[in-house]
Coordinates of C-alpha atoms and ligand atoms in Angstrom, one line a residue:
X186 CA 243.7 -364.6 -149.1
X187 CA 241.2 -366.1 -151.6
X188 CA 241.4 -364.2 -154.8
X189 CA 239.4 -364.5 -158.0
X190 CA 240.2 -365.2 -161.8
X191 CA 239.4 -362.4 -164.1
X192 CA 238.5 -363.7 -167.5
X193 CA 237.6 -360.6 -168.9
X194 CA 234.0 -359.6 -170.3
X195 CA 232.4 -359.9 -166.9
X196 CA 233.5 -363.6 -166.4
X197 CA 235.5 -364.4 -162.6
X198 CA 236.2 -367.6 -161.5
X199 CA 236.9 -368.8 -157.8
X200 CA 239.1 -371.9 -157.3
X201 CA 236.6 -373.8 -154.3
X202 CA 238.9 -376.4 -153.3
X203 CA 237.3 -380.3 -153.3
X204 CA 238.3 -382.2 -150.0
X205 CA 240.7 -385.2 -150.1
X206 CA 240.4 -385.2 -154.3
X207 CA 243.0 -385.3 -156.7
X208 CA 241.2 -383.0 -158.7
X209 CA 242.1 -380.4 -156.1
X210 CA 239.5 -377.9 -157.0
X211 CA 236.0 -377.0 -159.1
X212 CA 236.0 -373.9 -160.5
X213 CA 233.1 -371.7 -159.8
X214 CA 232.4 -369.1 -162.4
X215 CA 230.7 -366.1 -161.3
X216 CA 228.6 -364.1 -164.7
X217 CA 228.3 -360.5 -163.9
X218 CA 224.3 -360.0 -164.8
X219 CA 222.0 -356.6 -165.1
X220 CA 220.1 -358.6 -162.1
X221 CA 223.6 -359.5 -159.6
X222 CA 226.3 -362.6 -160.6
X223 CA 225.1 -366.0 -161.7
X224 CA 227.2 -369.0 -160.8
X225 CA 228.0 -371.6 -163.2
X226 CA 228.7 -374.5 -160.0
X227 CA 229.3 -373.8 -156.7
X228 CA 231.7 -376.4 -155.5
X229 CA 231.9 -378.8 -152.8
X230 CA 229.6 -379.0 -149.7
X231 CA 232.4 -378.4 -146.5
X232 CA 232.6 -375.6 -144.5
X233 CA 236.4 -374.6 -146.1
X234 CA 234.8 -375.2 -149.6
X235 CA 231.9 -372.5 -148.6
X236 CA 234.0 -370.4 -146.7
X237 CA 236.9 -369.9 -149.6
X238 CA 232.9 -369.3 -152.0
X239 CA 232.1 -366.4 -149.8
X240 CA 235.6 -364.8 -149.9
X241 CA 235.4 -365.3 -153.6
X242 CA 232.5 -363.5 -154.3
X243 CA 233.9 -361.0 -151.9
X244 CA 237.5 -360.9 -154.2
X245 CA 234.8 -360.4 -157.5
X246 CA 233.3 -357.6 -155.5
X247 CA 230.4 -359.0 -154.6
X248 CA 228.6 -361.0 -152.1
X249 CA 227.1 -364.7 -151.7
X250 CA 223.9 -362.7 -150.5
X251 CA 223.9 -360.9 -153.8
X252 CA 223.5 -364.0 -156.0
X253 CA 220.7 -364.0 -158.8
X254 CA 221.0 -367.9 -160.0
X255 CA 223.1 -371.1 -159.6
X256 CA 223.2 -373.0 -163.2
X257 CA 224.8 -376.1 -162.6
X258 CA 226.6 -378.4 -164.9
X259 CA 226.0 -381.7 -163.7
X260 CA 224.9 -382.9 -160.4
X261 CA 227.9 -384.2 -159.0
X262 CA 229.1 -383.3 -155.7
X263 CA 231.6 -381.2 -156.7
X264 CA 229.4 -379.1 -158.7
X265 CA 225.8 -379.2 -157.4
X266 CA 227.3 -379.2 -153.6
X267 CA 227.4 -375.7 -152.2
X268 CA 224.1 -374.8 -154.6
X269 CA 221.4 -374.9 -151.7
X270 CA 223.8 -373.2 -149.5
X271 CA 224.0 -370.4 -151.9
X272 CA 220.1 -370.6 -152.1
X273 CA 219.3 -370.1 -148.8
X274 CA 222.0 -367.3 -148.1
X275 CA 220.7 -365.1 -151.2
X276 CA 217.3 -366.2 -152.4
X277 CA 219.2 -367.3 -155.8
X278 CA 216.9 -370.1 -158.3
X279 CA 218.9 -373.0 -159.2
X280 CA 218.8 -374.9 -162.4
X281 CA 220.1 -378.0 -163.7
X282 CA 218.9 -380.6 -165.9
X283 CA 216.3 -382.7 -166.1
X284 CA 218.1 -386.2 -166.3
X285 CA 220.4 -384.8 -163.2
X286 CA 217.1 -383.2 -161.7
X287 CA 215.8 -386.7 -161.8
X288 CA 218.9 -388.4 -160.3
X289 CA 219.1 -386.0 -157.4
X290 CA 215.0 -386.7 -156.5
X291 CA 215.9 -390.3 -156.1
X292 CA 219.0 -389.9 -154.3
X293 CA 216.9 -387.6 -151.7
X294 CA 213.9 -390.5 -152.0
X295 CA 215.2 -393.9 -151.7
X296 CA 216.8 -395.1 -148.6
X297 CA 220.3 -395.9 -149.1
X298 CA 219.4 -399.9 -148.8
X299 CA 218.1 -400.1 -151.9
X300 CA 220.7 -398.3 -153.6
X301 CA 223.6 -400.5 -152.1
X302 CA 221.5 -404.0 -153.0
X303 CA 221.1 -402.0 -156.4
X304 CA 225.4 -401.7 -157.0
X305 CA 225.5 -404.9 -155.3
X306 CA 223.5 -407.0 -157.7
X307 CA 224.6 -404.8 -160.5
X308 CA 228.5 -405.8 -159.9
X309 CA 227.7 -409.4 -159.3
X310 CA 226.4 -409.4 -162.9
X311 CA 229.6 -407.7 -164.1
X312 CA 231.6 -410.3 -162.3
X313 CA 232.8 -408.7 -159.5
X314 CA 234.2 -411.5 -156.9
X315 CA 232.5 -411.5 -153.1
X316 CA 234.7 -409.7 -151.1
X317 CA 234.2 -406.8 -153.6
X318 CA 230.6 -407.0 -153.3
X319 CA 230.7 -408.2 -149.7
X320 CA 230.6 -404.4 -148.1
X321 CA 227.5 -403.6 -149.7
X322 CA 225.0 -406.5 -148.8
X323 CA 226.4 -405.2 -145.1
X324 CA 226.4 -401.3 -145.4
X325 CA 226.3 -400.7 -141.6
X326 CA 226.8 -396.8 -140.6
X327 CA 227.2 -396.2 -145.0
X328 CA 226.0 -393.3 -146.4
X329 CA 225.4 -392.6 -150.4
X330 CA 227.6 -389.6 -151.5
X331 CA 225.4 -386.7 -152.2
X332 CA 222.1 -388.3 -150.5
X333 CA 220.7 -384.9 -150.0
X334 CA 221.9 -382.6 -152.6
X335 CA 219.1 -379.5 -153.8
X336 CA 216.4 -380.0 -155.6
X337 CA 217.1 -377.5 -158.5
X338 CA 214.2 -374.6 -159.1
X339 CA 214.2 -374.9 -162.7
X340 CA 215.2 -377.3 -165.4
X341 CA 217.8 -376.1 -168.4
X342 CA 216.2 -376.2 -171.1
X343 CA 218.9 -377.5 -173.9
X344 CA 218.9 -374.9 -177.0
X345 CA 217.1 -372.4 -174.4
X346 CA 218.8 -369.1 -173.2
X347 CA 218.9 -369.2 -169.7
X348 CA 217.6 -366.2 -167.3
X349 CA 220.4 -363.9 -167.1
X350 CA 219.8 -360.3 -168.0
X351 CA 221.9 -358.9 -169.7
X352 CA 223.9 -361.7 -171.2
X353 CA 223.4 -364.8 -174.0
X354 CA 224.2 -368.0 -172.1
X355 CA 222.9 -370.6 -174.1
X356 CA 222.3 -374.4 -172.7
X357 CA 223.8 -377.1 -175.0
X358 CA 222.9 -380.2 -173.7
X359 CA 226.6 -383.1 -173.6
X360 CA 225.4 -385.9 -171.9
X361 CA 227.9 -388.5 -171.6
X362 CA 229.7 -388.1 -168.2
X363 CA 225.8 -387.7 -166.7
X364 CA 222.5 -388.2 -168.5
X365 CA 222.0 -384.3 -167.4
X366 CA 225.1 -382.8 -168.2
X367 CA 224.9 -379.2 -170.1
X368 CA 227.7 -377.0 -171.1
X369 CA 226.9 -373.1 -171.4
X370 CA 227.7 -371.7 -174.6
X371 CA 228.5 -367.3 -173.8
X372 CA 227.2 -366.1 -177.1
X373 CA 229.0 -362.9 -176.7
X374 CA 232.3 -361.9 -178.4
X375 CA 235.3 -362.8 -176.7
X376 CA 236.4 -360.1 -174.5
X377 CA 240.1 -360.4 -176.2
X378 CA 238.7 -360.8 -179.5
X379 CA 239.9 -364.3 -180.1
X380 CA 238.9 -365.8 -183.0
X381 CA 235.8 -368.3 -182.8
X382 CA 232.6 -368.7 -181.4
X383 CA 232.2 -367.0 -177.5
X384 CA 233.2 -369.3 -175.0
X385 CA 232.3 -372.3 -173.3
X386 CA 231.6 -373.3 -169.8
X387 CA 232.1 -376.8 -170.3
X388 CA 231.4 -378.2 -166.6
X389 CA 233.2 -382.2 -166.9
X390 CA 232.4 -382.6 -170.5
X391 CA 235.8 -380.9 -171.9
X392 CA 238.9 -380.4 -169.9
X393 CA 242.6 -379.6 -171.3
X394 CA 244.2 -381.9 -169.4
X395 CA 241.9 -385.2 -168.1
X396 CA 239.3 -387.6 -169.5
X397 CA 236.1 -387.4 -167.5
X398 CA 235.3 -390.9 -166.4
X399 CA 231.9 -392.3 -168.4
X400 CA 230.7 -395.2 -166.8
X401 CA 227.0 -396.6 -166.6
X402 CA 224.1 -394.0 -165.9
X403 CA 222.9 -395.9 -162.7
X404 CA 219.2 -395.3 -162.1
X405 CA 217.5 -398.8 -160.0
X406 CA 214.0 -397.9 -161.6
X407 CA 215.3 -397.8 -165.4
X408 CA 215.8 -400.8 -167.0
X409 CA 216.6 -399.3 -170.7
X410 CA 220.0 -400.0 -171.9
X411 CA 221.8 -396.8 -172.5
X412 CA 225.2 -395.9 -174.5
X413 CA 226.8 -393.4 -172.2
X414 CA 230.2 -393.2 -174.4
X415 CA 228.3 -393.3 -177.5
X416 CA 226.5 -390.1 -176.7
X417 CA 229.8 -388.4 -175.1
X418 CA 231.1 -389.0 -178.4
X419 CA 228.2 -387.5 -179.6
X420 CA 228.5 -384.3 -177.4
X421 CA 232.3 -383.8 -178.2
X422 CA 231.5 -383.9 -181.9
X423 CA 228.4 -381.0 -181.5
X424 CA 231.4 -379.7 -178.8
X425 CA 233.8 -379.4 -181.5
X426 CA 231.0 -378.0 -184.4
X427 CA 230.7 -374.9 -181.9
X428 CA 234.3 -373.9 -182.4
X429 CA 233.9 -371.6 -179.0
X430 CA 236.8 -369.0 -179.0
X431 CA 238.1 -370.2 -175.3
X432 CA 236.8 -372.6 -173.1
X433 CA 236.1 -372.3 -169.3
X434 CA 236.2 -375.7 -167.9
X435 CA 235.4 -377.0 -164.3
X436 CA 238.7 -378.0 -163.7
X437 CA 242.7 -377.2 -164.2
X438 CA 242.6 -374.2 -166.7
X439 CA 240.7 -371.9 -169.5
X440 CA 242.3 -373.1 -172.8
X441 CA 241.5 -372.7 -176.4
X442 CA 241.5 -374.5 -179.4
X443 CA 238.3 -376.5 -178.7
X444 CA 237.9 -378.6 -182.1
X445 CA 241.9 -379.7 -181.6
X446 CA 240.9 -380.9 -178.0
X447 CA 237.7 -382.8 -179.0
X448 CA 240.2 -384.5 -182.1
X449 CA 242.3 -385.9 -179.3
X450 CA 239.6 -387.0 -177.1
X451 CA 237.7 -388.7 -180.0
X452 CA 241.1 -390.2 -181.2
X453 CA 242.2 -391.5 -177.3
X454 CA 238.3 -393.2 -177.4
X455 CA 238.5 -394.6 -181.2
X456 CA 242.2 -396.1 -180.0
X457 CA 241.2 -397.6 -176.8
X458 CA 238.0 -399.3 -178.0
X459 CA 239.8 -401.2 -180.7
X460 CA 242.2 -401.9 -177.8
X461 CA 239.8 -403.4 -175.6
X462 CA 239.0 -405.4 -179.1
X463 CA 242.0 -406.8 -178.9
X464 CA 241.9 -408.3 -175.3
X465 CA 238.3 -410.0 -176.2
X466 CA 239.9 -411.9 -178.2
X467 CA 238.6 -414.6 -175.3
X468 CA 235.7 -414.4 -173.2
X469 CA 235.7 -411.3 -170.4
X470 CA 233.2 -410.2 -167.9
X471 CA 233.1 -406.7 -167.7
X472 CA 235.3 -407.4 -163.9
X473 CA 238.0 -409.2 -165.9
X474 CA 238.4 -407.3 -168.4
X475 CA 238.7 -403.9 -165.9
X476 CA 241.1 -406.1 -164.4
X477 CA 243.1 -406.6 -167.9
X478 CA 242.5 -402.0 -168.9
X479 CA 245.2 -399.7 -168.5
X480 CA 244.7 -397.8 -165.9
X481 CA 246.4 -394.9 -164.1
X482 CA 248.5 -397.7 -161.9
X483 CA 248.3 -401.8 -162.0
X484 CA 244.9 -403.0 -160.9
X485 CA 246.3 -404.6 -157.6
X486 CA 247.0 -400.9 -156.0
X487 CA 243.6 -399.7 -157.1
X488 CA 241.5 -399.0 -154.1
X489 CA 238.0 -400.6 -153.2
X490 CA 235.8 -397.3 -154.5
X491 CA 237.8 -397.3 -157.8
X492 CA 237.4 -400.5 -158.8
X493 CA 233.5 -400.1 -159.3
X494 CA 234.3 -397.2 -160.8
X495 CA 236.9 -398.8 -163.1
X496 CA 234.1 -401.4 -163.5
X497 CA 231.4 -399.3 -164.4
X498 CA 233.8 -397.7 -167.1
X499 CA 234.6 -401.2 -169.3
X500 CA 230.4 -401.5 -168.8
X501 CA 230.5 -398.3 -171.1
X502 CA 233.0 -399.5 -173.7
X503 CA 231.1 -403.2 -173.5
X504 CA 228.3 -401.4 -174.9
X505 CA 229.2 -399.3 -177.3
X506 CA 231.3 -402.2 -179.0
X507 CA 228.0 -404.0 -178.8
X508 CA 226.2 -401.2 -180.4
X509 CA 229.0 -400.5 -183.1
X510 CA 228.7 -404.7 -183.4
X511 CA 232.1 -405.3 -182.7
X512 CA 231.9 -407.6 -179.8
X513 CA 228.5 -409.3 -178.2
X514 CA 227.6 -411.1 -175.2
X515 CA 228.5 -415.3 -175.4
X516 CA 225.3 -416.7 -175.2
X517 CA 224.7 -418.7 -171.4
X518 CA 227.5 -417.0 -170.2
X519 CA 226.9 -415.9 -166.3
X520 CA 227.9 -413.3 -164.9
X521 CA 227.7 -412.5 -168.8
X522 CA 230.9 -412.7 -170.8
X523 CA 231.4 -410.3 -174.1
X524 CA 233.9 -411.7 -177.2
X525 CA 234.9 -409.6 -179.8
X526 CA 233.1 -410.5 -183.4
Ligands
ZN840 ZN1 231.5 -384.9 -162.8
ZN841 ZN1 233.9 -382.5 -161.6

């Protein structure tokens, strides 16, 4: 029997279990408003994933017909999935982001060609060898993950309150794990009277128990060279300034102590960029020096989808030791190689 979470203060959450992940499951949070629930995510798009949603909303009481609005953290699958399912069974608006917003038009837009010569050229550069690249100059019967999630209703406005009657759910825009990604701050006291600042739906951005992977924002049509660890820093910090009474994350558990969290997150950052200093001591591409990270096992048993994602993670800590100055790119180097300075 499904059951739902009760957080107190007219705050549920539903575990909606993710397919074949380690993560196991999102958690969907359902807001009681003076206009029916809001969601905060609606989980994976599979028929088990829906079908333990509906019996959710059933345990809180309510119904999937009876939803008012979807706000979504970030437009991952495991987040944005179920939301035009939800839409079309209850008439529900949907908002997310504008920098997800964008990255979910072009993923419904382009034909999945041009996004695997995109990844392909873009590892070559990193260093990748052939046969990793190999797969996607030939992406017979392929599909992009998420090539057709919803087009959200509204954007989330960051420093707006969003449209729930009733309530204060403030948007505090974190990007960092996705250009997009918002965390909701509950400006309400919290229903146990902890001490702090309400509480925090925190989507990806802070979770007890995991780092969320920051690699690259990929986009084939922008060109501009962002810092996606230097502004998840950023967002932890504001994160941490907020001092929320409890946070609600996406994934494993509620937990409080926000600020402590955030210390240990910044710290675990701080020590593995100087650590990354240390092994460009000689020339790296960004492939060789995934190759040479830690990881959560030894680079040879890391599978093929991995990999670019381990890849597109040293990208991120390549640039921000650019930015900070502390390593640069060797000049005629290709694939470019960085070297600490
Ligand atoms: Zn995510
Ligand atoms: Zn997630």
């Amino acid at each position: 029997m499904v059951t739902a979470f009760d957080h107190g203060g007219g705050v549920r959450s539903v575990r909606v279990p993710i397919p074949d992940n380690p993560l196991g499951h999102t958690l969907v949070y359902v807001v009681d408003t003076d206009r029916g629930p809001v969601l905060i995510d609606t989980g994976w798009d599979d028929p088990a994933s829906w079908d333990t949603l509906a019996a959710g909303l059933v345990a809180c009481g309510t119904t999937v017909g009876e939803v008012y609005g979807v706000v979504v953290t970030h437009h991952h699958p495991d987040h944005h999935g179920l939301s035009a399912r939800v839409r079309d069974a209850s008439g529900a608006w949907v908002a997310l982001h504008a920098a997800d917003a964008a990255i979910v038009r072009r993923a419904r837009e382009s034909r999945p060609e041009r996004w695997f010569s995109y990844m392909a050229d873009k590892l070559t550069a990193a260093g990748a060898p052939r046969e990793h690249v190999a797969p996607l100059r030939a992406p017979r019967g392929r599909t992009v993950p998420g090539l057709s999630p919803a087009l959200p209703d509204r954007d989330i406005v960051p420093g707006e309150l969003l449209d729930l009657p009733g309530r204060r759910l403030r948007a505090v825009w974190t990007p960092g794990h996705t250009p997009g990604h918002v965390c909701l701050h509950l400006e309400e006291e919290h229903p146990a009277r902890l001490p702090g600042h309400g509480r925090l739906f925190s989507g990806d951005h802070l979770l007890p128990g995991i780092t969320p992977h920051i690699g690259l924002y990929e986009d084939p049509d922008d060109a501009t060279v962002t810092d996606p660890l230097g502004d998840y820093l950023d967002s932890l910090e504001r994160i941490g300034l907020l001092s929320p009474a409890e946070v609600l994350p996406a994934h494993q558990h509620a937990f409080t102590d926000a600020p402590g969290r955030v210390r240990v997150l910044l710290e675990h950052h701080a020590n593995r960029l100087s650590g990354l200093l240390g092994l460009l001591a000689e020339p790296l591409t960004p492939w060789q020096l995934a190759e040479r990270m830690e990881w959560n096992r030894p680079w040879a048993d890391i599978p093929y989808g991995s990999r670019t994602i381990a890849v597109s993670e040293a990208e991120s800590h390549l640039r921000r030791l650019v930015k900070q100055g502390r390593a640069e790119p060797v000049p005629g180097s290709g694939p470019v190689a960085y070297i600490a300075v």
